[in-house]
PDB file of C-alpha atoms in Angstrom:
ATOM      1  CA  UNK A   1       0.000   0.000   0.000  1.00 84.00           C
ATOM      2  CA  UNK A   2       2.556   2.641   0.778  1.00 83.00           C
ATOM      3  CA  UNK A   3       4.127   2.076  -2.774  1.00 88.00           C
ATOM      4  CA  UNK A   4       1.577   2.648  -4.498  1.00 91.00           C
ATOM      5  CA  UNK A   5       0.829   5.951  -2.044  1.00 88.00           C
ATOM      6  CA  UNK A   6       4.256   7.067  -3.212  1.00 89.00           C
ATOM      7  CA  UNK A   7       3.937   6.056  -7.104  1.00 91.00           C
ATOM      8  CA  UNK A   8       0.589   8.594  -6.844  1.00 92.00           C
ATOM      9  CA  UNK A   9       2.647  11.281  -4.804  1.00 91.00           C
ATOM     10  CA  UNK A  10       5.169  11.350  -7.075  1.00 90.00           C
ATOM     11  CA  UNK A  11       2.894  11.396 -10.051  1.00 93.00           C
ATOM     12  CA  UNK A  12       0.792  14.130  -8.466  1.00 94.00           C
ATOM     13  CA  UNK A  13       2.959  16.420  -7.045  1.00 96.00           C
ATOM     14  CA  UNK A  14       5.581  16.454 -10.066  1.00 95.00           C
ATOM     15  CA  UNK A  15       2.616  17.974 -12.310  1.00 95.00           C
ATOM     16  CA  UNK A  16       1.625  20.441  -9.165  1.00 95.00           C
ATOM     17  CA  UNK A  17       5.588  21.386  -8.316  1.00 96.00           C
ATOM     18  CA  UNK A  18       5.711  22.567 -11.751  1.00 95.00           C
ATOM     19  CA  UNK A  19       2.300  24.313 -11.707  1.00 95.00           C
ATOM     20  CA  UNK A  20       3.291  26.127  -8.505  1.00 95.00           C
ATOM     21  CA  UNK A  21       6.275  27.449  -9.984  1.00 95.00           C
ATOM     22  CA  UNK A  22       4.251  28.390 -13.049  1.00 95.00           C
ATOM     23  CA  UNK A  23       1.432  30.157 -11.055  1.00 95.00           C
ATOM     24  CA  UNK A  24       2.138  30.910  -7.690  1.00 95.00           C
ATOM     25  CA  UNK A  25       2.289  34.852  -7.053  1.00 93.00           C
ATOM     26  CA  UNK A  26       4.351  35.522  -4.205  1.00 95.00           C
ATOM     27  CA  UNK A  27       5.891  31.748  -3.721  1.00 94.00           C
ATOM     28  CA  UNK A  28       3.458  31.219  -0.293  1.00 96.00           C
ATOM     29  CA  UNK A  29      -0.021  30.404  -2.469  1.00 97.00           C
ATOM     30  CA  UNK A  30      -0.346  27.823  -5.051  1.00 97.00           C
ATOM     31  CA  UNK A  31      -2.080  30.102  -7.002  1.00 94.00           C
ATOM     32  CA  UNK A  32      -2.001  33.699  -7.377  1.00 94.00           C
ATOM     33  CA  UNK A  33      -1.546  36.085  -4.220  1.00 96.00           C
ATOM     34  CA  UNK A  34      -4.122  34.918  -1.940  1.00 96.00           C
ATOM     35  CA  UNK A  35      -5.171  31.586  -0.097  1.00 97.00           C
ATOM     36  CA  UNK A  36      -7.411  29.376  -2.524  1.00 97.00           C
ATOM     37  CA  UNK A  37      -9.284  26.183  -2.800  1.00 97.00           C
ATOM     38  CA  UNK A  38      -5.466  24.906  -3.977  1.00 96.00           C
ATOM     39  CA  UNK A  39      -3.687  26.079  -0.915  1.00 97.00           C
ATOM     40  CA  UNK A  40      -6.651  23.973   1.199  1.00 97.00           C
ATOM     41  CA  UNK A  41      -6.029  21.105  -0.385  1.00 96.00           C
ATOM     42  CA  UNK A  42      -2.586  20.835  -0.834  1.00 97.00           C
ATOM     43  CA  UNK A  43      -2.050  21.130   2.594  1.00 97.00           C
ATOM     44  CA  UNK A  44      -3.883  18.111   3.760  1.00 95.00           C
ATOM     45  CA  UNK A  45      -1.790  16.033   1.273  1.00 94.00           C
ATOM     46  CA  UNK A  46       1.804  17.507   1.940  1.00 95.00           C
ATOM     47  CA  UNK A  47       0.513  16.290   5.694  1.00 94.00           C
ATOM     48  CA  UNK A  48      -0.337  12.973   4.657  1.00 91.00           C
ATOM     49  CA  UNK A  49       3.106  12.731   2.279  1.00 93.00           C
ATOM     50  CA  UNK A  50       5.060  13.717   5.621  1.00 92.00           C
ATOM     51  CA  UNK A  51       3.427  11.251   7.742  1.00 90.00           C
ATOM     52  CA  UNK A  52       3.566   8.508   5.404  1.00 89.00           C
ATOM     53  CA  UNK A  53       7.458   9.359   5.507  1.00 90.00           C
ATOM     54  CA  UNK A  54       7.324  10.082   1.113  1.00 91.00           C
ATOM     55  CA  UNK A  55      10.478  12.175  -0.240  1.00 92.00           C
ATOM     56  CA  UNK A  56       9.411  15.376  -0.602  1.00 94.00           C
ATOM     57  CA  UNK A  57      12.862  16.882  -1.533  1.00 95.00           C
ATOM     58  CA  UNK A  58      11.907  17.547  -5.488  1.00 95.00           C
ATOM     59  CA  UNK A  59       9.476  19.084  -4.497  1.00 96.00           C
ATOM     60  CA  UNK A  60      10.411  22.774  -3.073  1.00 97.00           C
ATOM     61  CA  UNK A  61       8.281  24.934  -3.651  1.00 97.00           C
ATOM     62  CA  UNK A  62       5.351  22.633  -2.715  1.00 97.00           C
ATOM     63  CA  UNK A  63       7.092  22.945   0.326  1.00 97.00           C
ATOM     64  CA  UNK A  64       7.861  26.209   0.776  1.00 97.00           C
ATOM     65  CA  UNK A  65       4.454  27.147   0.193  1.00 98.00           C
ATOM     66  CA  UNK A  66       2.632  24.823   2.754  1.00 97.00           C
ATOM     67  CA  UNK A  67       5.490  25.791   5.597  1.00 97.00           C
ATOM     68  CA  UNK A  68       3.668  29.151   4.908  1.00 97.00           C
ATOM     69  CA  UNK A  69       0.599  28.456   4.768  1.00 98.00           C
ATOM     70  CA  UNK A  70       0.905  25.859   7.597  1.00 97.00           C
ATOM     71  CA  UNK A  71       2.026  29.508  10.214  1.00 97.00           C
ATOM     72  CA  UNK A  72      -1.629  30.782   8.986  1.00 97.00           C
ATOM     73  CA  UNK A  73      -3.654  30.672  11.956  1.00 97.00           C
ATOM     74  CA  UNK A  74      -7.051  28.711  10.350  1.00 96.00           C
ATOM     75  CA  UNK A  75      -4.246  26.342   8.745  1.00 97.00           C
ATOM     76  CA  UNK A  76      -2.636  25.829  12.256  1.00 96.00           C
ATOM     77  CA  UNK A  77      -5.906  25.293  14.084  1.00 96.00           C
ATOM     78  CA  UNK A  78      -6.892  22.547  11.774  1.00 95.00           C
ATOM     79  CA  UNK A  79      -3.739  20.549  11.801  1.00 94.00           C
ATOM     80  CA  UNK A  80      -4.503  16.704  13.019  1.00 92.00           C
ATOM     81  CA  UNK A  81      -2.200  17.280  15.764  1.00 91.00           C
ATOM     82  CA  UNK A  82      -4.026  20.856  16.948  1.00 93.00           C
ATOM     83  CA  UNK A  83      -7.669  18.880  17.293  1.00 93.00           C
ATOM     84  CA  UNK A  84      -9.322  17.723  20.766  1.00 92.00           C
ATOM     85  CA  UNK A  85      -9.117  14.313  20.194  1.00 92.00           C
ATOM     86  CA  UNK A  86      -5.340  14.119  18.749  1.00 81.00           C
ATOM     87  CA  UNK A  87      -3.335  11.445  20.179  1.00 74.00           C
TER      88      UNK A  87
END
């Protein structure tokens, strides 16, 4: 199961490392200069690809932008880790 998590990671966030470059504004959105439906979803999955241990160094800006959006306060309250029940 985990590689075929990291065959899809791969797949997926080649295309999106090179879209980010492409698109992203300022470097801390995915697209444009302001948080999006991207920037919500992407950081989710770079949570997931950390937890599940994937290799996220081809990957930098993917990563530069979530560390930024991950010091946003509504991105910080919902982190797994942040919730009630977190373990």
């Amino acid at each position: 199961m985990n590689a075929w998590y990291r065959h899809w990671v791969v797949e997926g966030f080649r295309a999106l490392e090179e879209d980010a470059k492409r698109v992203s504004g300022d470097g801390r959105h995915m697209f444009g200069t302001t948080v999006s439906l991207a920037d919500v979803c992407i950081v989710p999955q770079m949570y997931n690809v950390r937890r599940l241990k994937c290799d996220v160094e081809a990957y930098p800006t993917l990563c530069s932008i979530c560390a930024d959006l991950e010091t946003l306060p509504a991105f910080a309250q919902a982190a797994p880790e942040a919730q009630p029940d977190a373990s």
